[in-house]
Amino acid sequence: MPRPHMSAAASVMRRGVRSKAAMSVSLLGASVLAGALVASLCIPAVGAVGLGAKAAADDFNSVPDNLVLPTLAQESTIYDSAGNVIARFYPQDRVSEPLSKIAPMMQNALIDIEDHRFYQHGAIDLEGTLRALLKNSSSGDVSQGGSTLTQQYVKNVFINDAGDSNSTGFAQATRQTVGRKIQELRYAIKLEETLSKQQILDDYLNITYFGEQAYGVQAAAELYFSVPASKLTIPQAAMLAGLEQSPSAYDPIHNPANAIIRRNQVLAAMATYGTITAVQAKAAEASPLDLKVTYPQAGCITADKGEGFFCDYVAQQILDDPAFGATAADRQQLWNTGGLKIHTTLDPKDQAATNKAIADHTNPADSTVAVSAMVQPGTGNILAMAQSRPYGTGSNQTEINYNATAVQDGGEGFQTGSVFKAITAATALSQGIPLSYKINAVATGPYPRMTNCSGEVQPEVGGDMNDTPVPYGEITMVQAMAASVNTYFVPLEAQVGLCNVVHMAQAFGLGYQAAPDSKSPNGLAPIMQVQSLTLGVNDYTPLQMANVYATFADQGRYCDTTAITSVTNASGKSLAVPSADCHQVVTPSVAAGVNTLLHSVVSDAGGTGAPDAINWSDAGKTGTTNDDDQAWFDGYTSQIADATMMTNPNYPSDSLDGVDIDGTTYQHAYGYLLPGPIWKEAMTGAMSGLPNEPLNFG
């Protein structure tokens, strides 16, 4: 506890004898006194002859005294699932600390230079005010001192509430007018009635601006000296206390000479009022500023271990999701107030495995970009999120999160190619069509006549073909999936109904049935209902497609992807977080059938994904889009689903054909060849140490 300018016992006794009746009399007398003082301070020519006091007193009594103390903007922190810090955010660099964590030397230094009679007076220091009165009367300057720490605290509350220093509210909060002084006095008197001196000092030290974007003494101590406020020395405390009067004029970084002069003034005051001895003051005055400046780092740009994109995803969800406020303004206010502890689903082991896999197979300077996401089946938890170009604004970096949709402030998504065929297969199995169902898969064929969900008939047109000119003949659904035969799945789509495939895609979170200009629910895009739907012509992110396959892994239960597990505010109160809303979208038997189909892709000798199989019970699907613009590998075990995609961000002008990736030239883009090895390495690393739990194959 700081040295009081009267004994602690005397201070308690002084406060204890002030009964409610005495307090009422005090308030009545204060209003009259305040009126006279305000009239004298602010209208010296009138005050000198006794005019204006009654009017000022009337103004004083008409001002409400219910000052709402602000919730100070503080640092927010995002954590991974193991409790490691991903990044910190703040609209104002502030960490509020109780007096017990602020050096007593700092507390006393501020009192000595700003209001050395703080413990001896109430809201108004008559002695200091009369001294200011004499100066104002002779000079006509309204801005002379006389304000107590309590009054200064009230002013800081006004400034805090005003926000931006360029705003009208800020100008009003800092203006030197009669009305403002009346407000400060009125609120200060009420605060002295309701708060202890210690509480007022505590609030003051945490709200005050100390320059260089540091708010509160803890942030200032860390900024200028790289120490906590509890460890401040005599000269350090004196320098910080001197900043309160004018943070820019006495800025020790840019105006060190002025800072030393002001610091030494504080040291002299500390010696005068007994906080330190004259010898200590002289020694401190001779010392250099000895700054050890540490500028705070904040935001997703500071996230390491490849976590910047996930960090950005979480921050955007706080600002977008109604769970954190009914309106955008409410959510922005929550974010600006800060003090949030945001715990997330990101698994450091899975993130590290994904980062390593991408780094081992790509280079940030490549013309292509690799994007990957991992989701936990049964929960929707996002376990990992990575890209080959690091998060940032520098060379070979990007701030575009390709795992987020455009509505989520990310990219536009990418065509998925044959990865989408699993949706058509699920539709067929839901209608009772068996895995053994045969279709004559020709080399080239037409897109059959189909009807979309709006009842519009799309006539038969040519153009359906495979990668090979050789017809497959009569093949089953299992054979068709393993070899990714287009001329099997397009006729199958026609048989089950285009609109039914659309509805199945909706159930798996892939957009909605509407015209392109319709309003998007939950940030989803409308599904383009065309005959080539089953071939993956709609744009989706790797995160969306990983979650689709996670649904098959969990026996047909779909969960919304989830990034946030818990949030507490500055008061420690738990806030509601978005729900995964897990629910059945297809039966376990249908999911088992799809698992069988996708297992054939990685297990059959002719499966397109066989080279990328891992030593766990797995399933997956390759995908390549028209003109080889994108290549996909989407696969899963019972514990983890991962979708990895490669593309040239400049498509369609630049495809993947003939590109150089990490020193190797690839003439053609195939899912097993480009993203497949990344998927295999990432999944092997993530699954390390986990049991081999078999998928449900029915």
Short mmCIF file of N, CA and C in Angstrom, two decimals, residues 232-316:
data_model
loop_
_atom_site.label_atom_id
_atom_site.label_comp_id
_atom_site.label_asym_id
_atom_site.label_seq_id
_atom_site.Cartn_x
_atom_site.Cartn_y
_atom_site.Cartn_z
N LEU A 232 8.74 -1.58 -10.85
CA LEU A 232 9.25 -0.26 -11.22
C LEU A 232 10.16 0.31 -10.13
N THR A 233 11.27 0.89 -10.57
CA THR A 233 12.21 1.52 -9.64
C THR A 233 11.83 2.98 -9.42
N ILE A 234 12.59 3.67 -8.56
CA ILE A 234 12.30 5.09 -8.26
C ILE A 234 12.35 5.94 -9.53
N PRO A 235 13.45 5.94 -10.30
CA PRO A 235 13.47 6.81 -11.49
C PRO A 235 12.45 6.38 -12.55
N GLN A 236 12.19 5.08 -12.67
CA GLN A 236 11.19 4.62 -13.63
C GLN A 236 9.79 5.09 -13.24
N ALA A 237 9.46 4.95 -11.97
CA ALA A 237 8.16 5.39 -11.49
C ALA A 237 7.99 6.89 -11.69
N ALA A 238 9.04 7.64 -11.41
CA ALA A 238 8.97 9.10 -11.56
C ALA A 238 8.76 9.49 -13.01
N MET A 239 9.43 8.81 -13.93
CA MET A 239 9.26 9.14 -15.34
C MET A 239 7.83 8.88 -15.80
N LEU A 240 7.28 7.72 -15.42
CA LEU A 240 5.91 7.39 -15.82
C LEU A 240 4.91 8.36 -15.20
N ALA A 241 5.11 8.72 -13.94
CA ALA A 241 4.20 9.67 -13.29
C ALA A 241 4.22 11.02 -13.99
N GLY A 242 5.36 11.40 -14.52
CA GLY A 242 5.47 12.68 -15.21
C GLY A 242 4.78 12.70 -16.55
N LEU A 243 4.56 11.53 -17.14
CA LEU A 243 3.94 11.47 -18.47
C LEU A 243 2.47 11.87 -18.44
N GLU A 244 1.81 11.70 -17.31
CA GLU A 244 0.37 11.92 -17.25
C GLU A 244 -0.01 13.32 -17.71
N GLN A 245 0.80 14.32 -17.36
CA GLN A 245 0.46 15.70 -17.70
C GLN A 245 0.45 15.94 -19.21
N SER A 246 1.41 15.36 -19.92
CA SER A 246 1.47 15.52 -21.38
C SER A 246 2.30 14.39 -21.97
N PRO A 247 1.66 13.29 -22.35
CA PRO A 247 2.39 12.12 -22.86
C PRO A 247 3.24 12.42 -24.09
N SER A 248 2.80 13.34 -24.94
CA SER A 248 3.58 13.63 -26.15
C SER A 248 4.75 14.56 -25.85
N ALA A 249 4.53 15.58 -25.03
CA ALA A 249 5.61 16.53 -24.73
C ALA A 249 6.74 15.87 -23.97
N TYR A 250 6.40 14.91 -23.11
CA TYR A 250 7.42 14.27 -22.28
C TYR A 250 7.71 12.84 -22.73
N ASP A 251 7.38 12.52 -23.97
CA ASP A 251 7.63 11.19 -24.53
C ASP A 251 9.13 10.88 -24.44
N PRO A 252 9.53 9.87 -23.66
CA PRO A 252 10.96 9.61 -23.47
C PRO A 252 11.64 9.05 -24.70
N ILE A 253 10.85 8.50 -25.64
CA ILE A 253 11.44 7.94 -26.86
C ILE A 253 11.79 9.05 -27.83
N HIS A 254 10.88 10.00 -27.99
CA HIS A 254 11.06 11.05 -28.99
C HIS A 254 11.53 12.38 -28.38
N ASN A 255 11.29 12.57 -27.09
CA ASN A 255 11.71 13.81 -26.42
C ASN A 255 12.42 13.47 -25.11
N PRO A 256 13.55 12.79 -25.20
CA PRO A 256 14.21 12.32 -23.96
C PRO A 256 14.65 13.46 -23.04
N ALA A 257 15.08 14.58 -23.61
CA ALA A 257 15.53 15.69 -22.76
C ALA A 257 14.37 16.23 -21.93
N ASN A 258 13.23 16.43 -22.58
CA ASN A 258 12.04 16.89 -21.85
C ASN A 258 11.60 15.86 -20.81
N ALA A 259 11.73 14.58 -21.17
CA ALA A 259 11.32 13.52 -20.24
C ALA A 259 12.17 13.54 -18.98
N ILE A 260 13.46 13.80 -19.13
CA ILE A 260 14.35 13.86 -17.96
C ILE A 260 14.00 15.06 -17.08
N ILE A 261 13.74 16.20 -17.71
CA ILE A 261 13.37 17.39 -16.93
C ILE A 261 12.10 17.11 -16.13
N ARG A 262 11.11 16.54 -16.79
CA ARG A 262 9.84 16.26 -16.11
C ARG A 262 10.02 15.19 -15.03
N ARG A 263 10.81 14.15 -15.33
CA ARG A 263 11.07 13.11 -14.32
C ARG A 263 11.69 13.70 -13.07
N ASN A 264 12.64 14.60 -13.27
CA ASN A 264 13.32 15.19 -12.12
C ASN A 264 12.40 16.10 -11.31
N GLN A 265 11.42 16.70 -11.99
CA GLN A 265 10.41 17.47 -11.25
C GLN A 265 9.60 16.54 -10.34
N VAL A 266 9.29 15.38 -10.85
CA VAL A 266 8.55 14.41 -10.04
C VAL A 266 9.41 13.93 -8.88
N LEU A 267 10.67 13.66 -9.14
CA LEU A 267 11.57 13.23 -8.06
C LEU A 267 11.66 14.28 -6.96
N ALA A 268 11.71 15.55 -7.36
CA ALA A 268 11.75 16.62 -6.36
C ALA A 268 10.49 16.63 -5.51
N ALA A 269 9.34 16.42 -6.16
CA ALA A 269 8.08 16.37 -5.41
C ALA A 269 8.06 15.17 -4.47
N MET A 270 8.57 14.04 -4.92
CA MET A 270 8.62 12.85 -4.08
C MET A 270 9.48 13.08 -2.84
N ALA A 271 10.57 13.81 -3.02
CA ALA A 271 11.43 14.12 -1.87
C ALA A 271 10.75 15.12 -0.95
N THR A 272 10.08 16.09 -1.53
CA THR A 272 9.39 17.12 -0.73
C THR A 272 8.35 16.51 0.17
N TYR A 273 7.62 15.55 -0.33
CA TYR A 273 6.50 14.99 0.44
C TYR A 273 6.86 13.69 1.15
N GLY A 274 8.13 13.33 1.16
CA GLY A 274 8.59 12.26 2.03
C GLY A 274 8.52 10.86 1.46
N THR A 275 8.22 10.70 0.19
CA THR A 275 8.20 9.36 -0.40
C THR A 275 9.61 8.81 -0.51
N ILE A 276 10.56 9.67 -0.87
CA ILE A 276 11.96 9.29 -0.93
C ILE A 276 12.77 10.37 -0.21
N THR A 277 14.02 10.05 0.07
CA THR A 277 14.90 11.03 0.72
C THR A 277 15.54 11.92 -0.33
N ALA A 278 16.12 13.00 0.12
CA ALA A 278 16.83 13.90 -0.78
C ALA A 278 18.00 13.19 -1.45
N VAL A 279 18.65 12.30 -0.71
CA VAL A 279 19.77 11.56 -1.27
C VAL A 279 19.29 10.64 -2.40
N GLN A 280 18.17 9.96 -2.16
CA GLN A 280 17.62 9.09 -3.20
C GLN A 280 17.20 9.90 -4.43
N ALA A 281 16.61 11.07 -4.19
CA ALA A 281 16.19 11.92 -5.29
C ALA A 281 17.39 12.36 -6.12
N LYS A 282 18.48 12.76 -5.45
CA LYS A 282 19.66 13.23 -6.16
C LYS A 282 20.28 12.11 -6.99
N ALA A 283 20.32 10.91 -6.43
CA ALA A 283 20.88 9.78 -7.17
C ALA A 283 20.02 9.44 -8.39
N ALA A 284 18.72 9.48 -8.21
CA ALA A 284 17.82 9.17 -9.31
C ALA A 284 17.89 10.23 -10.40
N GLU A 285 18.03 11.50 -10.00
CA GLU A 285 18.12 12.59 -10.97
C GLU A 285 19.36 12.46 -11.85
N ALA A 286 20.40 11.86 -11.30
CA ALA A 286 21.64 11.71 -12.05
C ALA A 286 21.62 10.51 -12.99
N SER A 287 20.63 9.66 -12.86
CA SER A 287 20.58 8.44 -13.66
C SER A 287 20.01 8.71 -15.05
N PRO A 288 20.43 7.94 -16.06
CA PRO A 288 19.85 8.09 -17.40
C PRO A 288 18.44 7.50 -17.42
N LEU A 289 17.72 7.75 -18.50
CA LEU A 289 16.37 7.17 -18.61
C LEU A 289 16.43 5.65 -18.65
N ASP A 290 17.47 5.12 -19.28
CA ASP A 290 17.69 3.67 -19.33
C ASP A 290 16.45 2.93 -19.85
N LEU A 291 15.96 3.38 -20.99
CA LEU A 291 14.78 2.73 -21.59
C LEU A 291 15.14 1.36 -22.14
N LYS A 292 14.23 0.46 -22.04
CA LYS A 292 14.31 -0.85 -22.70
C LYS A 292 12.97 -1.07 -23.39
N VAL A 293 12.82 -0.40 -24.52
CA VAL A 293 11.51 -0.33 -25.19
C VAL A 293 11.14 -1.67 -25.81
N THR A 294 9.95 -2.11 -25.51
CA THR A 294 9.38 -3.30 -26.13
C THR A 294 8.00 -2.94 -26.65
N TYR A 295 7.91 -2.78 -27.96
CA TYR A 295 6.60 -2.46 -28.53
C TYR A 295 5.75 -3.73 -28.54
N PRO A 296 4.53 -3.63 -28.10
CA PRO A 296 3.68 -4.82 -28.05
C PRO A 296 3.36 -5.34 -29.45
N GLN A 297 3.34 -6.63 -29.58
CA GLN A 297 2.97 -7.29 -30.84
C GLN A 297 1.58 -7.85 -30.68
N ALA A 298 0.74 -7.59 -31.64
CA ALA A 298 -0.65 -8.03 -31.51
C ALA A 298 -1.22 -8.39 -32.86
N GLY A 299 -2.27 -9.19 -32.83
CA GLY A 299 -2.97 -9.56 -34.04
C GLY A 299 -2.47 -10.86 -34.62
N CYS A 300 -3.19 -11.36 -35.61
CA CYS A 300 -2.86 -12.66 -36.21
C CYS A 300 -1.51 -12.64 -36.92
N ILE A 301 -1.02 -11.45 -37.25
CA ILE A 301 0.28 -11.35 -37.91
C ILE A 301 1.39 -11.86 -37.00
N THR A 302 1.13 -11.89 -35.69
CA THR A 302 2.15 -12.35 -34.73
C THR A 302 2.08 -13.85 -34.49
N ALA A 303 1.03 -14.50 -34.96
CA ALA A 303 0.88 -15.94 -34.72
C ALA A 303 1.99 -16.69 -35.46
N ASP A 304 2.62 -17.62 -34.78
CA ASP A 304 3.62 -18.43 -35.44
C ASP A 304 3.10 -19.85 -35.62
N LYS A 305 3.98 -20.76 -35.99
CA LYS A 305 3.62 -22.16 -36.22
C LYS A 305 2.49 -22.31 -37.24
N GLY A 306 2.42 -21.36 -38.18
CA GLY A 306 1.43 -21.45 -39.24
C GLY A 306 0.00 -21.25 -38.79
N GLU A 307 -0.18 -20.63 -37.63
CA GLU A 307 -1.52 -20.52 -37.06
C GLU A 307 -2.24 -19.23 -37.42
N GLY A 308 -1.64 -18.41 -38.26
CA GLY A 308 -2.22 -17.11 -38.59
C GLY A 308 -3.58 -17.21 -39.25
N PHE A 309 -3.76 -18.17 -40.14
CA PHE A 309 -5.03 -18.29 -40.85
C PHE A 309 -6.14 -18.76 -39.91
N PHE A 310 -5.83 -19.70 -39.04
CA PHE A 310 -6.82 -20.13 -38.06
C PHE A 310 -7.16 -18.99 -37.12
N CYS A 311 -6.15 -18.23 -36.70
CA CYS A 311 -6.36 -17.06 -35.85
C CYS A 311 -7.34 -16.09 -36.52
N ASP A 312 -7.10 -15.82 -37.80
CA ASP A 312 -7.97 -14.91 -38.55
C ASP A 312 -9.39 -15.46 -38.63
N TYR A 313 -9.51 -16.77 -38.78
CA TYR A 313 -10.82 -17.42 -38.85
C TYR A 313 -11.58 -17.22 -37.54
N VAL A 314 -10.89 -17.38 -36.41
CA VAL A 314 -11.51 -17.21 -35.09
C VAL A 314 -11.93 -15.77 -34.87
N ALA A 315 -11.04 -14.83 -35.18
CA ALA A 315 -11.37 -13.42 -34.99
C ALA A 315 -12.58 -13.02 -35.83
N GLN A 316 -12.62 -13.52 -37.05
CA GLN A 316 -13.74 -13.19 -37.93
C GLN A 316 -15.04 -13.80 -37.41
#
